[in-house]
Backbone as a ProteinNet text record, in pm:
[ID]
protein_1_A
[PRIMARY]
XXXXXXXXXXXXXXXXXXXXXXXXXXXXXXXXXXXXXXXXXXXXXXXXXXXXXXXXXXXXXXXXXXXXXXXXXXXXXXXXXXXXXXXXXXXXXXXXXXXXXXXXXX
[TERTIARY]
-3246.4	-3232.3	-3279	-3203.6	-3237.4	-3356.9	-3453	-3572.7	-3561.3	-3564.1	-3557.1	-3688.2	-3738.1	-3859.9	-3851.8	-3958.2	-3959.3	-3937	-3988.9	-3967.2	-3820	-3753.4	-3610.1	-3533.5	-3572	-3507.2	-3524.1	-3644.6	-3670.9	-3589.5	-3576.1	-3493.8	-3348.2	-3299.2	-3162.4	-3143.1	-3234.5	-3223.3	-3236.5	-3303.6	-3317.4	-3180.3	-3082.2	-2947.4	-2887.6	-2935.2	-2883.4	-2969.9	-3076.7	-3175.3	-3149.5	-3032	-3000	-2858.6	-2842.9	-2713.3	-2603.5	-2631.4	-2529.4	-2486.5	-2581.9	-2546	-2458.8	-2488.8	-2405	-2265.7	-2259	-2128.7	-2048.8	-2115.9	-2047.8	-1993.2	-2074.9	-2029.8	-1907.7	-1909.9	-1795.1	-1672.7	-1694	-1583.2	-1513.1	-1588.9	-1530.7	-1520.4	-1534.4	-1533.8	-1398.8	-1290.8	-1157.7	-1098.4	-1119.7	-1056	-1157.9	-1141.7	-1228.2	-1192.6	-1294.2	-1274.7	-1360.5	-1317.4	-1396.4	-1502.9	-1598.5	-1701.7	-1636.8	-1537.4	-1471.2	-1407.3	-1344.7	-1282.3	-1388.3	-1500.8	-1609.1	-1669.5	-1688.6	-1740.2	-1648.6	-1517.7	-1420.9	-1430.1	-1439.9	-1450	-1572.5	-1684.3	-1810.4	-1843	-1757.7	-1786.9	-1927.2	-1959.6	-2091.8	-2084.4	-2194.9	-2190.7	-2204.3	-2145.3	-2132	-2266.7	-2362.3	-2492.9	-2560.9	-2558.7	-2620.7	-2550	-2417.5	-2340.1	-2364.9	-2369.6	-2394.3	-2530.1	-2631.1	-2764	-2760.3	-2690.6	-2681.3	-2599	-2495.3	-2417.6	-2505.6	-2590.8	-2683.3	-2775.8	-2825.4	-2912	-2835.9	-2716	-2636.2	-2604.4	-2578.7	-2551.1	-2677.5	-2791.1	-2917.9	-2957.7	-2915.8	-2944	-2846	-2746.6	-2651.1	-2538.9	-2523.2	-2423.1	-2285.6	-2281.9	-2154.2	-2146.1	-2025.8	-2002.5	-1910	-1916.7	-1830.8	-1741.7	-1621.6	-1525.7	-1478.3	-1500.8	-1459.5	-1309.8	-1238.4	-1096.8	-1073.8	-1073.7	-1064.1	-1189.8	-1171.9	-1288.5	-1341.6	-1279	-1320.1	-1391	-1486.7	-1549.8	-1507	-1454.7	-1412	-1517.3	-1564.5	-1667.9	-1606	-1660.3	-1615.8	-1734	-1721.1	-1820.4	-1816.5	-1931.9	-1946.6	-1854.5	-1850.4	-1769.9	-1749.6	-1681.1	-1650	-1776.6	-1877.7	-2002.6	-2066.2	-2065.2	-2120.6	-2032.4	-1900.5	-1810.8	-1836.8	-1856.3	-1886.4	-2018.4	-2117.7	-2246.8	-2231.9	-2155.9	-2132.4	-2062.7	-1968.1	-1899.7	-1995.9	-2083	-2180.1	-2277.9	-2314.6	-2399.1	-2335	-2204.6	-2134.5	-2136.2	-2118.4	-2119	-2256.2	-2360.4	-2496.6	-2530.6	-2496.6	-2530.1	-2457.3	-2337.1	-2266	-2346.1	-2412	-2490.8	-2624	-2686.1	-2821.1	-2830.4	-2717.8	-2720.9	-2799	-2797.3	-2873.2	-3022.9	-3066.8	-3208.5	-3249.9	-3165.3	-3196	-3204	-3113.6	-3112.9	-3241.5	-3301.8	-3424.9	-3551.5	-3538	-3654.2	-3725.1	-3851.7	-3929.7	-3985.4	-3975.7	-4024.7	-3914.7	-3796.8	-3683.1	-3709.9	-3683.6	-3701.9	-3566	-3536.2	-3408.1	-3410.1
1006.2	977.8	1099.5	1132.9	1245.3	1206.6	1294.9	1270.5	1350.3	1280.7	1344.7	1316.6	1417.2	1405.5	1285.7	1207.9	1086.6	1118.1	1230.5	1266.9	1296.8	1358.5	1384	1252.5	1158.9	1027.1	958.3	965.7	899.4	962.6	1093.8	1160.3	1116.7	1106.4	1061.8	918.2	830.4	689.1	668.6	760.6	752.2	745.2	809.8	807.2	668.1	578.5	441.7	343.9	392.8	302.1	268.9	298.4	272.1	216.3	111.1	43.7	138.9	222.9	314.8	412.7	463.7	557.6	490.8	367.5	296.2	271.5	238.9	220.1	350.6	461.4	590.6	615	591.5	611	525.2	401.5	313.4	361	420.3	470.8	588.6	670.3	792.3	785.5	668.2	657.3	698.2	674.4	706	834	855.5	968	1043.1	1173.2	1251.5	1223.7	1234.2	1206.5	1299.7	1319.2	1394.9	1303.4	1364.1	1285.6	1186.3	1231.3	1143.2	1022.7	1044.9	933.7	836.1	888.6	802.4	724.4	792.1	725.1	610	632.2	526.5	411.2	442.5	338.9	249.9	311.5	239.5	190.4	227.2	196.5	244.3	364.6	421.4	530.3	604.4	719.4	846.7	952.4	1075.1	1135.9	1133.9	1192.4	1120.1	988.8	908.1	929.3	924.9	943.3	1082.6	1182.5	1319.5	1332.4	1267.1	1269.1	1206.6	1096	1029.2	1112	1178.9	1267	1380.4	1433.9	1539.4	1487.2	1366.1	1305.6	1286.9	1230.9	1207.2	1336.9	1441.6	1572	1625.5	1610.1	1654	1577.2	1451.4	1368	1397.3	1480.7	1517.1	1418	1323.1	1218.4	1254.1	1344.7	1383.9	1535.7	1584.5	1725.9	1736.3	1851.5	1876.4	1996.6	1991.7	2101.4	2141.1	2266.9	2318	2349.1	2300.6	2332.3	2355.2	2482	2514.7	2468.3	2391.9	2344.5	2211	2155.7	2026.1	2041.3	1951.5	1939.4	1804.6	1806.9	1685.2	1648.8	1525.2	1477.2	1385.9	1395.8	1307.9	1280.7	1173.6	1143.6	1257.6	1300.6	1422.8	1428.3	1320	1321.9	1179.8	1170.8	1040.4	967.6	1038.7	973.7	896	953.2	883.1	763.4	778.7	664.5	554.5	593.5	494.7	423.1	497.8	437.8	336.3	369.3	275.4	149.9	165.6	51	-32.3	35.5	-34.1	-115.2	-63.9	-141.9	-277	-277.2	-402.3	-496.2	-440.8	-522.6	-585.9	-505.7	-557.2	-657.3	-623.9	-712.6	-846	-845.9	-973.3	-1066	-1007.7	-1085.2	-1131.7	-1052.5	-1084.6	-1119.6	-1134.3	-1154.8	-1278.9	-1385.4	-1505.1	-1478.8	-1402.1	-1366.2	-1282.5	-1190.1	-1105.1	-1188.9	-1284.3	-1370	-1451.6	-1484.7	-1564.4	-1479.5	-1350.1	-1260.9	-1262.4	-1300.2	-1304.4	-1168.9	-1072.7	-938.5	-847.9	-903.3	-825.4	-776.5	-651	-590.9	-553.2	-596.3	-560.6	-419.6
-4591.5	-4733.4	-4813.6	-4917	-5002.9	-5089.6	-5098	-5179.2	-5308.9	-5422.7	-5553.3	-5626.4	-5694.4	-5773	-5868.1	-5877	-5959.1	-6107.3	-6156	-6296.4	-6323.7	-6227.9	-6241.4	-6243.7	-6158	-6158.5	-6293	-6347.9	-6474.7	-6588.6	-6588.7	-6690.5	-6677.9	-6555	-6530	-6579.3	-6543.3	-6581.4	-6732.3	-6799.6	-6945.2	-7013.3	-6954.2	-7010.6	-7018.4	-6932.6	-6929.4	-7008.7	-7071.4	-7130.3	-7277	-7326.2	-7465.4	-7475.1	-7553.6	-7567.6	-7612.3	-7710.8	-7761.5	-7653.3	-7575.1	-7469	-7362.9	-7328.9	-7231	-7290	-7417.8	-7482.5	-7481.4	-7504.3	-7499.1	-7359.4	-7258.3	-7119.9	-7089.6	-7134.7	-7111.6	-7189.9	-7306.5	-7387.9	-7321.5	-7248.9	-7190.8	-7038.4	-6981.3	-6834.9	-6775.2	-6846.5	-6793.3	-6851.9	-6982	-7050.5	-7134.7	-7144.5	-7230.9	-7376.1	-7463.1	-7605	-7688.5	-7813.3	-7909.2	-7968.8	-8039	-8106.8	-8202.7	-8277.9	-8375	-8307.3	-8192.7	-8120	-8069.2	-8023.5	-7975.9	-8092.5	-8205.9	-8326.2	-8363.9	-8360.9	-8392.8	-8292.7	-8163.7	-8060.6	-8081.1	-8119.2	-8128.5	-8269.4	-8366.3	-8506.6	-8543.2	-8498.8	-8523.9	-8628	-8641.3	-8730.8	-8648.2	-8698.5	-8620.6	-8582	-8671.1	-8641.9	-8525	-8529.6	-8424.2	-8291	-8292	-8168.8	-8112	-8198.1	-8151.3	-8084.2	-8139.3	-8077	-7938.6	-7925.6	-7795.5	-7696	-7744.7	-7657.3	-7604.1	-7688.8	-7646	-7536.7	-7553.5	-7452.1	-7320.9	-7328.3	-7207.6	-7135.4	-7212.3	-7153.2	-7086.1	-7152.2	-7095.9	-6971.3	-6963.7	-6846.1	-6731.8	-6757.6	-6653.9	-6632.5	-6723.8	-6705	-6759.9	-6858.4	-6917.3	-6926.8	-6948.6	-6975.3	-7095.7	-7161.9	-7275.9	-7249.1	-7306.6	-7291.5	-7430.5	-7466.6	-7597.2	-7595	-7695.9	-7712.3	-7861.1	-7900.1	-8042.1	-8113.3	-8220.6	-8295.3	-8242.8	-8140.7	-8087.3	-7953.1	-7929.9	-7798.8	-7743.1	-7622.1	-7554.1	-7450.1	-7457.7	-7366	-7261.9	-7140.5	-7032	-6940.1	-6863.5	-6760.6	-6660.5	-6616.3	-6535.4	-6414.1	-6335.9	-6213	-6160.3	-6048.5	-5990.5	-5945.6	-5903.4	-5861.6	-5977.1	-6096	-6211.9	-6246.8	-6238.4	-6262.1	-6159.4	-6034.5	-5929.8	-5958.1	-6005	-6037.6	-6150.5	-6253.6	-6363.5	-6313.4	-6223.9	-6164.5	-6079.4	-6005.3	-5921.3	-6006.1	-6123.8	-6214	-6241.1	-6270.2	-6298.5	-6178.5	-6059.3	-5937.6	-5917.1	-5928.2	-5909.5	-6019.3	-6142.9	-6254.3	-6246.8	-6192.9	-6174.9	-6084.3	-5985.2	-5889.8	-5948.7	-6034.8	-6081.6	-6230.1	-6296.9	-6441.7	-6483.8	-6405.5	-6441.4	-6436.5	-6338.4	-6330.7	-6451.5	-6489.9	-6604.9	-6731.5	-6747.1	-6865.5	-6876.1	-6763.7	-6762.1	-6768	-6759.6	-6756.1	-6891.5	-6889.9	-7013.9	-7051.1	-6962.2	-6989.2	-7044	-7064.9	-7113.6	-7254.8	-7278.3	-7410.4	-7464.8	-7585.4	-7650.1	-7698.7
[MASK]
++++++++++++++++++++++++++++++++++++++++++++++++++++++++++++++++++++++++++++++++++++++++++++++++++++++++++

């Protein structure tokens, strides 16, 4: 088993710890999009979305590609897409437990 530093793991997992960031990941899981397209998908504001994109990029979950005046964001690779899919598989199995968890923080 590959051993990764716990602080690195925590920085990586931070990318998944916010609703807006997860929504962004789901918005770009299949196709790359500009900030404006992501803002439209999420009905958010550009400043907030841009901050979350910076976090996701820093966590290694997404990459950006400059094309003229636009930056197109996409999920980093198939491994990250697989991980997002695996979350859904695991959550389908444990969602009732999560719903009953009294320690859950919104």
